[in-house]
PDB file of N, CA, C and O in Angstrom:
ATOM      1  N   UNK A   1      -4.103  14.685   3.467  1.00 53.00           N
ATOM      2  CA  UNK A   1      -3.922  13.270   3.185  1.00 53.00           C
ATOM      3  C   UNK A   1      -2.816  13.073   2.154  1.00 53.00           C
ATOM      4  O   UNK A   1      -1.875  12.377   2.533  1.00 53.00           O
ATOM      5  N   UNK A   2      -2.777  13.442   1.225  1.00 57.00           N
ATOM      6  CA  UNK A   2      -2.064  13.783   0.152  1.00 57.00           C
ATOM      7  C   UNK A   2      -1.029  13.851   0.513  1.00 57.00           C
ATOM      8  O   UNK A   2      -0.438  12.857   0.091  1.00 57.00           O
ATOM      9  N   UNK A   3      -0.141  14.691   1.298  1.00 61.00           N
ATOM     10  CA  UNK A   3       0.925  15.514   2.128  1.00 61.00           C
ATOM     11  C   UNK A   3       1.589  14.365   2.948  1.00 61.00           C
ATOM     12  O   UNK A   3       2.800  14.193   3.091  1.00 61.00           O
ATOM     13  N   UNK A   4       0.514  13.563   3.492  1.00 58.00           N
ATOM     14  CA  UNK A   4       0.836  12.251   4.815  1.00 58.00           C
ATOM     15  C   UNK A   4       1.400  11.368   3.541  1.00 58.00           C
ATOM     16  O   UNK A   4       2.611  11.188   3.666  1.00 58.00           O
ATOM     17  N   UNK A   5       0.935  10.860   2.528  1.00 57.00           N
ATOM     18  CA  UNK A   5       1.546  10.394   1.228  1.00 57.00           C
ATOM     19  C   UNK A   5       2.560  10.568   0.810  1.00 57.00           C
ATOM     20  O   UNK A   5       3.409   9.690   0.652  1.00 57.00           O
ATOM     21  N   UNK A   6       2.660  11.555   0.588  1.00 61.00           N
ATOM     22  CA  UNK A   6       4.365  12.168   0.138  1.00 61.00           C
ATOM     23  C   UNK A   6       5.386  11.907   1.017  1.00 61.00           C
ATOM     24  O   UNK A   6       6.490  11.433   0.752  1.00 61.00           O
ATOM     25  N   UNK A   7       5.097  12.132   1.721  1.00 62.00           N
ATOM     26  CA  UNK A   7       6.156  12.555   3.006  1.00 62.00           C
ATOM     27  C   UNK A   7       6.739  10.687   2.878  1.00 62.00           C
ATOM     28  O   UNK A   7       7.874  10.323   2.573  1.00 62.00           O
ATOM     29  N   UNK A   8       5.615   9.840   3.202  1.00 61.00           N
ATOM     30  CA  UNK A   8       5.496   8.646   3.299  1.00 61.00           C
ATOM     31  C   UNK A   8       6.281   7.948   2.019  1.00 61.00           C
ATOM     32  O   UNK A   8       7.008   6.954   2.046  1.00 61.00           O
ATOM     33  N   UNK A   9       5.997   8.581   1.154  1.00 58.00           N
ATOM     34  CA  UNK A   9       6.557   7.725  -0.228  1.00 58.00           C
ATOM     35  C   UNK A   9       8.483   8.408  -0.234  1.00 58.00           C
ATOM     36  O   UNK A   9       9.400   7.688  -0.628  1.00 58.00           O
ATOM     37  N   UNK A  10       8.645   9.452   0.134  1.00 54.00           N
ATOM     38  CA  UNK A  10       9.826   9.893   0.160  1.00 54.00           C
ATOM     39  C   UNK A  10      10.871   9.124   1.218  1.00 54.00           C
ATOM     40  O   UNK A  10      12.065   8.958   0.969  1.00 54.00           O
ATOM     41  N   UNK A  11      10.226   8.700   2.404  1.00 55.00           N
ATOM     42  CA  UNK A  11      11.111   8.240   3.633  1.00 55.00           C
ATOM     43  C   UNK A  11      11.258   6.476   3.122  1.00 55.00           C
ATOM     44  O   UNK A  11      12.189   5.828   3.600  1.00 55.00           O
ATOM     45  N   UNK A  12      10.286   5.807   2.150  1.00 52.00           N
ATOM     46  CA  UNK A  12      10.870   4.734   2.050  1.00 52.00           C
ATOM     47  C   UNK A  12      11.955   4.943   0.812  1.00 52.00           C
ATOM     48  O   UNK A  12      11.646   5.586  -0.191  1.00 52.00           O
ATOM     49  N   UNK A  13      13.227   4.346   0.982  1.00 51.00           N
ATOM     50  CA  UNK A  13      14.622   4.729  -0.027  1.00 51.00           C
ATOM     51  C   UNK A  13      14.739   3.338  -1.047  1.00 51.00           C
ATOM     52  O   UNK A  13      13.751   2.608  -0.965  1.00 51.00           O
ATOM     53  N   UNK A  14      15.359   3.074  -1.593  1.00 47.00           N
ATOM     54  CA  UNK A  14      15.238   2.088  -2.936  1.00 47.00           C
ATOM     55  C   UNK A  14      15.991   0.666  -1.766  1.00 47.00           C
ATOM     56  O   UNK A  14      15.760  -0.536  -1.894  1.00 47.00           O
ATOM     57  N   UNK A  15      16.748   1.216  -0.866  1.00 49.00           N
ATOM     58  CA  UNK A  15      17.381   0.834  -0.100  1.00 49.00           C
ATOM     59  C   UNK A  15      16.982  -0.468   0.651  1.00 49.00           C
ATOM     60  O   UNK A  15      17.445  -1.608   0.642  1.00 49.00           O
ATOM     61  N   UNK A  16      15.823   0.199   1.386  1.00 50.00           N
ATOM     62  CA  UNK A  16      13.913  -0.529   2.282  1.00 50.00           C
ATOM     63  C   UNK A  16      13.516  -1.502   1.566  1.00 50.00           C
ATOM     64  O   UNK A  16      13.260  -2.656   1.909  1.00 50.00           O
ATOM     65  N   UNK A  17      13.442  -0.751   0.014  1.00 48.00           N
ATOM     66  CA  UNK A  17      12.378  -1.823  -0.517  1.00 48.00           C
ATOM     67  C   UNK A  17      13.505  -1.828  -2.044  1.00 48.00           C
ATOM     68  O   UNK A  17      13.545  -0.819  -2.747  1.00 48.00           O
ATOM     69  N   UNK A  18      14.202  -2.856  -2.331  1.00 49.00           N
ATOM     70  CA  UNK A  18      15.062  -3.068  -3.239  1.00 49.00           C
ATOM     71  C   UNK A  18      14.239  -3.574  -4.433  1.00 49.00           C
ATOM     72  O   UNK A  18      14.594  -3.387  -5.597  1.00 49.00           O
ATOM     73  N   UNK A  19      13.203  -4.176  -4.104  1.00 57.00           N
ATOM     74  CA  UNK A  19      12.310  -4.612  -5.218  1.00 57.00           C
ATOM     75  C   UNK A  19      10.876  -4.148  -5.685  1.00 57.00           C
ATOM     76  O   UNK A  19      10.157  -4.617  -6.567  1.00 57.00           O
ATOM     77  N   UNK A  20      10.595  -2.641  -4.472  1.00 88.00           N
ATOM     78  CA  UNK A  20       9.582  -2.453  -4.558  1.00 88.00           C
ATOM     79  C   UNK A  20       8.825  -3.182  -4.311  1.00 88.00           C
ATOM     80  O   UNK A  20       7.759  -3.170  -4.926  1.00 88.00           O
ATOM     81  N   UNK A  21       9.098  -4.187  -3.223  1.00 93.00           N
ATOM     82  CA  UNK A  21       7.703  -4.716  -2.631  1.00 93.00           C
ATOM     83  C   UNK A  21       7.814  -4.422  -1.098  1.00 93.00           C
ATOM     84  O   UNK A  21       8.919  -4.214  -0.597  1.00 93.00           O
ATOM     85  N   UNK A  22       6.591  -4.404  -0.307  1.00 95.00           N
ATOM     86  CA  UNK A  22       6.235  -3.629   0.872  1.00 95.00           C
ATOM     87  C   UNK A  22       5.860  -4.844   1.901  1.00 95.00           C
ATOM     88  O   UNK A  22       5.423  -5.752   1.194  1.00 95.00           O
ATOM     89  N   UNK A  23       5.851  -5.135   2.905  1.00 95.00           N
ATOM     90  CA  UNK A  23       4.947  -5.950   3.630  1.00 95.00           C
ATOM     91  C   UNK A  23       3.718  -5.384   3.951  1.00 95.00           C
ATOM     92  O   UNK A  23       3.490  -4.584   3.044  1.00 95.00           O
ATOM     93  N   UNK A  24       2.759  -5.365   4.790  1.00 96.00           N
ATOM     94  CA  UNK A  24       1.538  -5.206   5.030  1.00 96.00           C
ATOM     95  C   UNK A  24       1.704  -4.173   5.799  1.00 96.00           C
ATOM     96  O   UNK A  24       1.079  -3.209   5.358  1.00 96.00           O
ATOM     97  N   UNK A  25       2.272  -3.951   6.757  1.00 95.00           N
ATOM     98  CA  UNK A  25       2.639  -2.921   7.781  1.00 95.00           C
ATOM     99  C   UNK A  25       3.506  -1.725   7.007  1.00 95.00           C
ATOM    100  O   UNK A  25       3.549  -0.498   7.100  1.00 95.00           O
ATOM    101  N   UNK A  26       3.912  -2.337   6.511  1.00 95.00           N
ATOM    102  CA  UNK A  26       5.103  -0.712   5.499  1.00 95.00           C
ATOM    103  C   UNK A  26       3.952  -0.228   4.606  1.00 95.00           C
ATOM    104  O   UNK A  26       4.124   0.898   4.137  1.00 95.00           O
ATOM    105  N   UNK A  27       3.067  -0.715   4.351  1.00 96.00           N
ATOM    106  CA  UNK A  27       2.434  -0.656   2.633  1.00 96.00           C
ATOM    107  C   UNK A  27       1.299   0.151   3.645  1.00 96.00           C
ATOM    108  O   UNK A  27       1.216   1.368   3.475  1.00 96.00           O
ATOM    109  N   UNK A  28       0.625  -0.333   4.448  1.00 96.00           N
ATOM    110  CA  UNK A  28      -0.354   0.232   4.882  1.00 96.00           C
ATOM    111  C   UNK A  28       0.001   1.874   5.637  1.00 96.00           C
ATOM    112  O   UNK A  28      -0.829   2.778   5.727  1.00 96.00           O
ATOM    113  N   UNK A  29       1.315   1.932   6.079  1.00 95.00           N
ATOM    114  CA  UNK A  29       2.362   3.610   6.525  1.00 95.00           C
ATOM    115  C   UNK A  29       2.273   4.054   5.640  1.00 95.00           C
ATOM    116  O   UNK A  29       1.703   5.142   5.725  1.00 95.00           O
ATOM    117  N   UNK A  30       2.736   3.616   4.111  1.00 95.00           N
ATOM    118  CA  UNK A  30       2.536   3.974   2.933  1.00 95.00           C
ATOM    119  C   UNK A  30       1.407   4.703   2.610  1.00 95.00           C
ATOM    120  O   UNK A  30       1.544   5.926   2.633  1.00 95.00           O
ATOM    121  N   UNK A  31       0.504   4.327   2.362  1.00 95.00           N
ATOM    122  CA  UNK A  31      -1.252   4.524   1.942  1.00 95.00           C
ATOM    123  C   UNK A  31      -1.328   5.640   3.185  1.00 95.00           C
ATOM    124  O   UNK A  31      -1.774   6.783   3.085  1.00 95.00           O
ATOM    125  N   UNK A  32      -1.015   5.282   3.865  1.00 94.00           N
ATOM    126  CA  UNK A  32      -1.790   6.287   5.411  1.00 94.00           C
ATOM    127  C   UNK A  32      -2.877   5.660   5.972  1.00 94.00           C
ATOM    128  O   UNK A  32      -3.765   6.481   6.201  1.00 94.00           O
ATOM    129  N   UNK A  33      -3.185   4.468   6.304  1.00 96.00           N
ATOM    130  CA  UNK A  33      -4.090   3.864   6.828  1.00 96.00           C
ATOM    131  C   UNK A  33      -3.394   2.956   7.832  1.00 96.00           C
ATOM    132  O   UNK A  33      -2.179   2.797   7.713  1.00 96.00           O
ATOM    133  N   UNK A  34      -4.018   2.382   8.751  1.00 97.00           N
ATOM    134  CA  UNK A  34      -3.636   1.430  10.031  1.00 97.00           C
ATOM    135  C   UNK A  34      -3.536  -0.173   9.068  1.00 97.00           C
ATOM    136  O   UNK A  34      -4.276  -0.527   8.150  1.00 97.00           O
ATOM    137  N   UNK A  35      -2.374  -0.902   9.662  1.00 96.00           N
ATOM    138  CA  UNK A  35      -2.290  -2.359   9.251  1.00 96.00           C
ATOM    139  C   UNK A  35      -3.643  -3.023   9.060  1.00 96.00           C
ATOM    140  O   UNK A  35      -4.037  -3.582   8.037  1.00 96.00           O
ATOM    141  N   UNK A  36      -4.185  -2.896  10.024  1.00 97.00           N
ATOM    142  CA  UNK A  36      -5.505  -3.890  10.488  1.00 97.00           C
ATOM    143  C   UNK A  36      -6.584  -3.180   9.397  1.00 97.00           C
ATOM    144  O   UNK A  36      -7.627  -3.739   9.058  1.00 97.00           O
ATOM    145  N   UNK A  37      -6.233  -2.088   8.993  1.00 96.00           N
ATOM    146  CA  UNK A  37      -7.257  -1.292   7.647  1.00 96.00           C
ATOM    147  C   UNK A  37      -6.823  -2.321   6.821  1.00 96.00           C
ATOM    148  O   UNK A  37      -7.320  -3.381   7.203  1.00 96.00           O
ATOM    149  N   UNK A  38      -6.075  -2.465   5.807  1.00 95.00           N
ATOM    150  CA  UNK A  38      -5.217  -3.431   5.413  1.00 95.00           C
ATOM    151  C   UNK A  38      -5.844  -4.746   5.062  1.00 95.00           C
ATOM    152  O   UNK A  38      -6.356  -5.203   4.040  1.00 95.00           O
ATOM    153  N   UNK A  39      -5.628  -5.176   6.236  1.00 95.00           N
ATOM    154  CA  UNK A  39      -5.873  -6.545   6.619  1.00 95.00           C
ATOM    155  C   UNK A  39      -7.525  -7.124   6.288  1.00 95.00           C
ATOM    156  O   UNK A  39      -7.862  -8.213   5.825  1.00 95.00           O
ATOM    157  N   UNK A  40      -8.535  -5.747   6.791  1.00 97.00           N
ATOM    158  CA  UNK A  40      -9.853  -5.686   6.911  1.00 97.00           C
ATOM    159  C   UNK A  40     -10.198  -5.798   5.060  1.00 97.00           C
ATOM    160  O   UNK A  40     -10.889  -6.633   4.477  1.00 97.00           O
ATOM    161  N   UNK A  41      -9.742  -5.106   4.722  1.00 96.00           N
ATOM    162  CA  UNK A  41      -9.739  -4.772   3.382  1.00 96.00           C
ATOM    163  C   UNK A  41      -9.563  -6.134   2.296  1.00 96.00           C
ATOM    164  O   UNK A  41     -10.297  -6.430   1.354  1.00 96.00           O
ATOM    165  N   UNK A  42      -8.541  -6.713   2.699  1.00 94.00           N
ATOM    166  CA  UNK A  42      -7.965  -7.576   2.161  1.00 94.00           C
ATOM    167  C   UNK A  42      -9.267  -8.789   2.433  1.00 94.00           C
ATOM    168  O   UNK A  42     -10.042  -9.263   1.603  1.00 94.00           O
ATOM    169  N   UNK A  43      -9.170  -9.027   3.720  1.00 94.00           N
ATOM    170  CA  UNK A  43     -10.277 -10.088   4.063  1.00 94.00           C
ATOM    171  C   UNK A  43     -12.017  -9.599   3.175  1.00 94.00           C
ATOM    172  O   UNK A  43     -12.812 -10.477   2.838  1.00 94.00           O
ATOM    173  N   UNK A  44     -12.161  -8.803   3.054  1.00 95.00           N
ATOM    174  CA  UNK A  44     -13.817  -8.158   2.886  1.00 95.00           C
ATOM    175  C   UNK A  44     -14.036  -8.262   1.039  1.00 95.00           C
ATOM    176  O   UNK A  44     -14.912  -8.545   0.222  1.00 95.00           O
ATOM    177  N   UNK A  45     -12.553  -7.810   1.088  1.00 93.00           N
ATOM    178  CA  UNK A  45     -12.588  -7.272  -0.376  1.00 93.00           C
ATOM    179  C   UNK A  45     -13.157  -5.712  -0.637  1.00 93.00           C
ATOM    180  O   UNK A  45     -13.086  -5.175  -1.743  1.00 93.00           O
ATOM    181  N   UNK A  46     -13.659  -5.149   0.402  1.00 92.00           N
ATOM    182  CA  UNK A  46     -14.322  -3.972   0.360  1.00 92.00           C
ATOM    183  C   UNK A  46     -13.033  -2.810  -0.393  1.00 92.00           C
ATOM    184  O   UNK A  46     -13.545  -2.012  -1.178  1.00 92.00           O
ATOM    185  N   UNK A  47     -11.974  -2.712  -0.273  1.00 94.00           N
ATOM    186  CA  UNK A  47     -10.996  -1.985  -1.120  1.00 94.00           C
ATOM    187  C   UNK A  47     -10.459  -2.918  -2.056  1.00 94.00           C
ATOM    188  O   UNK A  47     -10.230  -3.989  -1.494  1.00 94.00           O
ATOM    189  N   UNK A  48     -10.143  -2.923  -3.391  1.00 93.00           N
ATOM    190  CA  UNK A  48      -9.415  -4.189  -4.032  1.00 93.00           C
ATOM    191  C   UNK A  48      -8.025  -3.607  -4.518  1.00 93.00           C
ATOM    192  O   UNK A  48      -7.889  -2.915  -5.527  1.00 93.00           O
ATOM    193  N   UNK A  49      -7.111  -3.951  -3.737  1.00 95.00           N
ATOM    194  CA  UNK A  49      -5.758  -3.430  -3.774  1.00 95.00           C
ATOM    195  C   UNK A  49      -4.906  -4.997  -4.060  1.00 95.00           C
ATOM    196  O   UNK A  49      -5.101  -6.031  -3.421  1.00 95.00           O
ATOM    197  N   UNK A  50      -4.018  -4.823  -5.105  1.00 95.00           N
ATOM    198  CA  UNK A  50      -3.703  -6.732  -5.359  1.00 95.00           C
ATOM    199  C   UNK A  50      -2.377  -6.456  -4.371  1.00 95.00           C
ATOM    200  O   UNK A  50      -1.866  -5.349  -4.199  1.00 95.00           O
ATOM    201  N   UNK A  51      -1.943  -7.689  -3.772  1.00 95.00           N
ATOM    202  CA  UNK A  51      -1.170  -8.008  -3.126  1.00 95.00           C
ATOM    203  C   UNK A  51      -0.625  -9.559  -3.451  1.00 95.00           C
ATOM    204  O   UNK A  51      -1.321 -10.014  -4.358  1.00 95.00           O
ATOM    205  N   UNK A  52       0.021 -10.172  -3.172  1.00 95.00           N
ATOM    206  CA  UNK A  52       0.935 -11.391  -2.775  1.00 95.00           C
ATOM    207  C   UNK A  52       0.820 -11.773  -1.630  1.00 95.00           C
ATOM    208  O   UNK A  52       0.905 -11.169  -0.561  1.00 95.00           O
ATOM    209  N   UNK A  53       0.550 -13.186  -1.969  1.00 92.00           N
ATOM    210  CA  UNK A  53       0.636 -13.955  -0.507  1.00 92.00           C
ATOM    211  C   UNK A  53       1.456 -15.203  -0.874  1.00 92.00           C
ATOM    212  O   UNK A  53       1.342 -15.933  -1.859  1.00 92.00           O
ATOM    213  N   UNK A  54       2.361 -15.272   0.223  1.00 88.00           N
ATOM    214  CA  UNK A  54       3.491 -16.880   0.002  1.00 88.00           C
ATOM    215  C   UNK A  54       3.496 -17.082   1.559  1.00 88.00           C
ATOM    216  O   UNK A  54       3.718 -16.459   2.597  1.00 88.00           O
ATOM    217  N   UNK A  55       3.070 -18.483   1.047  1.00 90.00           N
ATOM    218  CA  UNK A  55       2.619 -19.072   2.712  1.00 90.00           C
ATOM    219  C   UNK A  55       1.904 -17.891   3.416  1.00 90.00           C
ATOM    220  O   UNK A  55       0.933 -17.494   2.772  1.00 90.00           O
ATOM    221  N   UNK A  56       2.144 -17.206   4.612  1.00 90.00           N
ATOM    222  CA  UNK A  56       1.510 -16.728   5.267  1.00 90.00           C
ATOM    223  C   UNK A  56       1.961 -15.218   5.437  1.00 90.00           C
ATOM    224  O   UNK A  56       1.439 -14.304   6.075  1.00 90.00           O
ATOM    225  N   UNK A  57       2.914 -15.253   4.784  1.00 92.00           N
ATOM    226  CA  UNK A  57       3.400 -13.424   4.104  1.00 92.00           C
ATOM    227  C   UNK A  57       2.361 -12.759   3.051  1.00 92.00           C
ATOM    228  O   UNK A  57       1.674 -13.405   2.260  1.00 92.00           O
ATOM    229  N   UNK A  58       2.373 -11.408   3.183  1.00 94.00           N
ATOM    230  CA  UNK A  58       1.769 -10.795   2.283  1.00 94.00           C
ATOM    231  C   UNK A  58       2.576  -9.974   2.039  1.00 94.00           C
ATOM    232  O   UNK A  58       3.491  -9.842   2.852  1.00 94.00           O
ATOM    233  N   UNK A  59       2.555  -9.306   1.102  1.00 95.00           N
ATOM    234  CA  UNK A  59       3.649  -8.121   0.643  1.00 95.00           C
ATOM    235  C   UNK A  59       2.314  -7.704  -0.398  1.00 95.00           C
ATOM    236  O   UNK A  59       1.249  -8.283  -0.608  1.00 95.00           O
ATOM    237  N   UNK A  60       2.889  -6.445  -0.929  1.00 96.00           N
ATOM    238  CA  UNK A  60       2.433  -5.293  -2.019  1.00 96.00           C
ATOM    239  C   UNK A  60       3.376  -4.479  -3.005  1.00 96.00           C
ATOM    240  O   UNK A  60       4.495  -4.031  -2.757  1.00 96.00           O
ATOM    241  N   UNK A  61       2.744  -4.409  -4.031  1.00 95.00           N
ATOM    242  CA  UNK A  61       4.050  -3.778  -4.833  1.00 95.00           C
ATOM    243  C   UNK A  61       3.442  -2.581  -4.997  1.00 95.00           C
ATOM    244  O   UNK A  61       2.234  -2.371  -5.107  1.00 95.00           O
ATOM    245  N   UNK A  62       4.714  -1.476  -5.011  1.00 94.00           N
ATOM    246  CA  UNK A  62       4.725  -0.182  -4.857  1.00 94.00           C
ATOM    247  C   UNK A  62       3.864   0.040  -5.934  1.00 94.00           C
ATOM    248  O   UNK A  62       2.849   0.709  -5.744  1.00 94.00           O
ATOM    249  N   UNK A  63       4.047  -0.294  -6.735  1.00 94.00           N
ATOM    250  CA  UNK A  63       3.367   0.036  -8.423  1.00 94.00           C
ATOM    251  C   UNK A  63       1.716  -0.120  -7.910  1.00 94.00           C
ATOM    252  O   UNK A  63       0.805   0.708  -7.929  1.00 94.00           O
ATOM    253  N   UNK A  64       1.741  -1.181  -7.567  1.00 95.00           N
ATOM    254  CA  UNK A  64       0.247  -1.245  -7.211  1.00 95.00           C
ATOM    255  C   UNK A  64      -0.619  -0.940  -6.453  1.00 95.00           C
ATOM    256  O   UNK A  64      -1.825  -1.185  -6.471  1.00 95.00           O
ATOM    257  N   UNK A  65       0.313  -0.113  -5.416  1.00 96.00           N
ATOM    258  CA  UNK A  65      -0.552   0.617  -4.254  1.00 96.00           C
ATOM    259  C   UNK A  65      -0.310   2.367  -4.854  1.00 96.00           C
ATOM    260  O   UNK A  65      -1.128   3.229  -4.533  1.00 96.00           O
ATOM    261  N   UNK A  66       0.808   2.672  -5.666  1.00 94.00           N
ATOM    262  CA  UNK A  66       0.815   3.676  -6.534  1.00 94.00           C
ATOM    263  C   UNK A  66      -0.698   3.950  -7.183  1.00 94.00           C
ATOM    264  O   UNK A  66      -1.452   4.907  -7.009  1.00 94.00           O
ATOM    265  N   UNK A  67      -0.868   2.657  -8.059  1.00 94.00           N
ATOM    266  CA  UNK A  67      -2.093   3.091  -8.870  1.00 94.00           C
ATOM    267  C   UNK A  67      -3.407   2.949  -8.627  1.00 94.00           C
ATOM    268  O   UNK A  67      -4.392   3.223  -9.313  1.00 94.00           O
ATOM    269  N   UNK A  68      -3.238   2.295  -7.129  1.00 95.00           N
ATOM    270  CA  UNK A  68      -4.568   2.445  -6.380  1.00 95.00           C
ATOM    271  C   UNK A  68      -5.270   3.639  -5.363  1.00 95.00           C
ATOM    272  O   UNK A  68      -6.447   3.767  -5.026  1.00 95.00           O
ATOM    273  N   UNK A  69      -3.897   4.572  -4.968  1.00 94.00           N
ATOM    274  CA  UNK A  69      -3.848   5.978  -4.858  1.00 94.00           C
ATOM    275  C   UNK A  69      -4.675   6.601  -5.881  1.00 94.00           C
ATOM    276  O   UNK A  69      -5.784   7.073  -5.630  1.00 94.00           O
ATOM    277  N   UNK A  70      -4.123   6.603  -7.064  1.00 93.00           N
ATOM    278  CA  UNK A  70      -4.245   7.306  -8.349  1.00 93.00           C
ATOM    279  C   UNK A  70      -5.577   7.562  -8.588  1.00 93.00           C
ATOM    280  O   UNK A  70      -6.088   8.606  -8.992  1.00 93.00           O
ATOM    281  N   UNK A  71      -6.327   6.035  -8.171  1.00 93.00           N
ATOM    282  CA  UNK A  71      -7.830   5.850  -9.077  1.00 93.00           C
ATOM    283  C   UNK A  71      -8.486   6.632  -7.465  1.00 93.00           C
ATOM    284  O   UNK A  71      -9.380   7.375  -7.871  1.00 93.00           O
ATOM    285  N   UNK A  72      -8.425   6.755  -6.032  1.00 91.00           N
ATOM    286  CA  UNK A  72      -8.622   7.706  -4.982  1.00 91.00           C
ATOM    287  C   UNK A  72      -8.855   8.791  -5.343  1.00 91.00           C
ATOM    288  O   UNK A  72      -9.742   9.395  -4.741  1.00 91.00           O
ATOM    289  N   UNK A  73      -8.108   9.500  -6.532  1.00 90.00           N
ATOM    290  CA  UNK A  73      -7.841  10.999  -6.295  1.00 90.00           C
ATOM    291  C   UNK A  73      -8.746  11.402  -6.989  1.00 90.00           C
ATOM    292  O   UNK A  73      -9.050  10.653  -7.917  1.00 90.00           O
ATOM    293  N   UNK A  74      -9.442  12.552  -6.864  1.00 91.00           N
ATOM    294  CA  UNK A  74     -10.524  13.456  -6.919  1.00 91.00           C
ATOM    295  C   UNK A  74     -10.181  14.629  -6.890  1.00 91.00           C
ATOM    296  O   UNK A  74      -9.547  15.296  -6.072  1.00 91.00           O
ATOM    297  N   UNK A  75     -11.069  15.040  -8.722  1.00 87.00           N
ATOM    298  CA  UNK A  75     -10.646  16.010  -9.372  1.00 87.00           C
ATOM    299  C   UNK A  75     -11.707  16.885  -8.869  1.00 87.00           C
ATOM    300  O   UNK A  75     -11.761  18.061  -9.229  1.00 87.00           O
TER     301      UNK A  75
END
């Protein structure tokens, strides 16, 4: 899982995301989970990952799906 992460955090370039923010579909490639994981999540609240919503966009900031990895990992 870890490995699917990396790989994932390396292929997006400063380039993709100029501000470090993700849409829902990049952010969720990111994490390693399916959009609709995402989405489920978001609606339930069952994961609490903060995101942005304007009008009917959502985006995620790298920082914050960074440190929601972080609190995942198991020592």
């Amino acid at each position: 899982f870890l490995a699917l992460i990396n790989e994932n955090k390396e292929s997006i370039s400063s380039e993709q995301c100029p501000n470090k923010m993700m849409s829902r579909a990049r952010a969720a490639s990111y994490i390693g989970v399916a959009k609709a994981t995402l989405e489920y999540w978001a609606c339930t609240g069952n994961q609490k990952i903060p995101y942005f919503k304007i009008g009917r966009k959502v985006v995620y900031a790298r920082a914050d799906l960074d440190r929601w990895l972080e609190q995942k990992r198991v020592l």
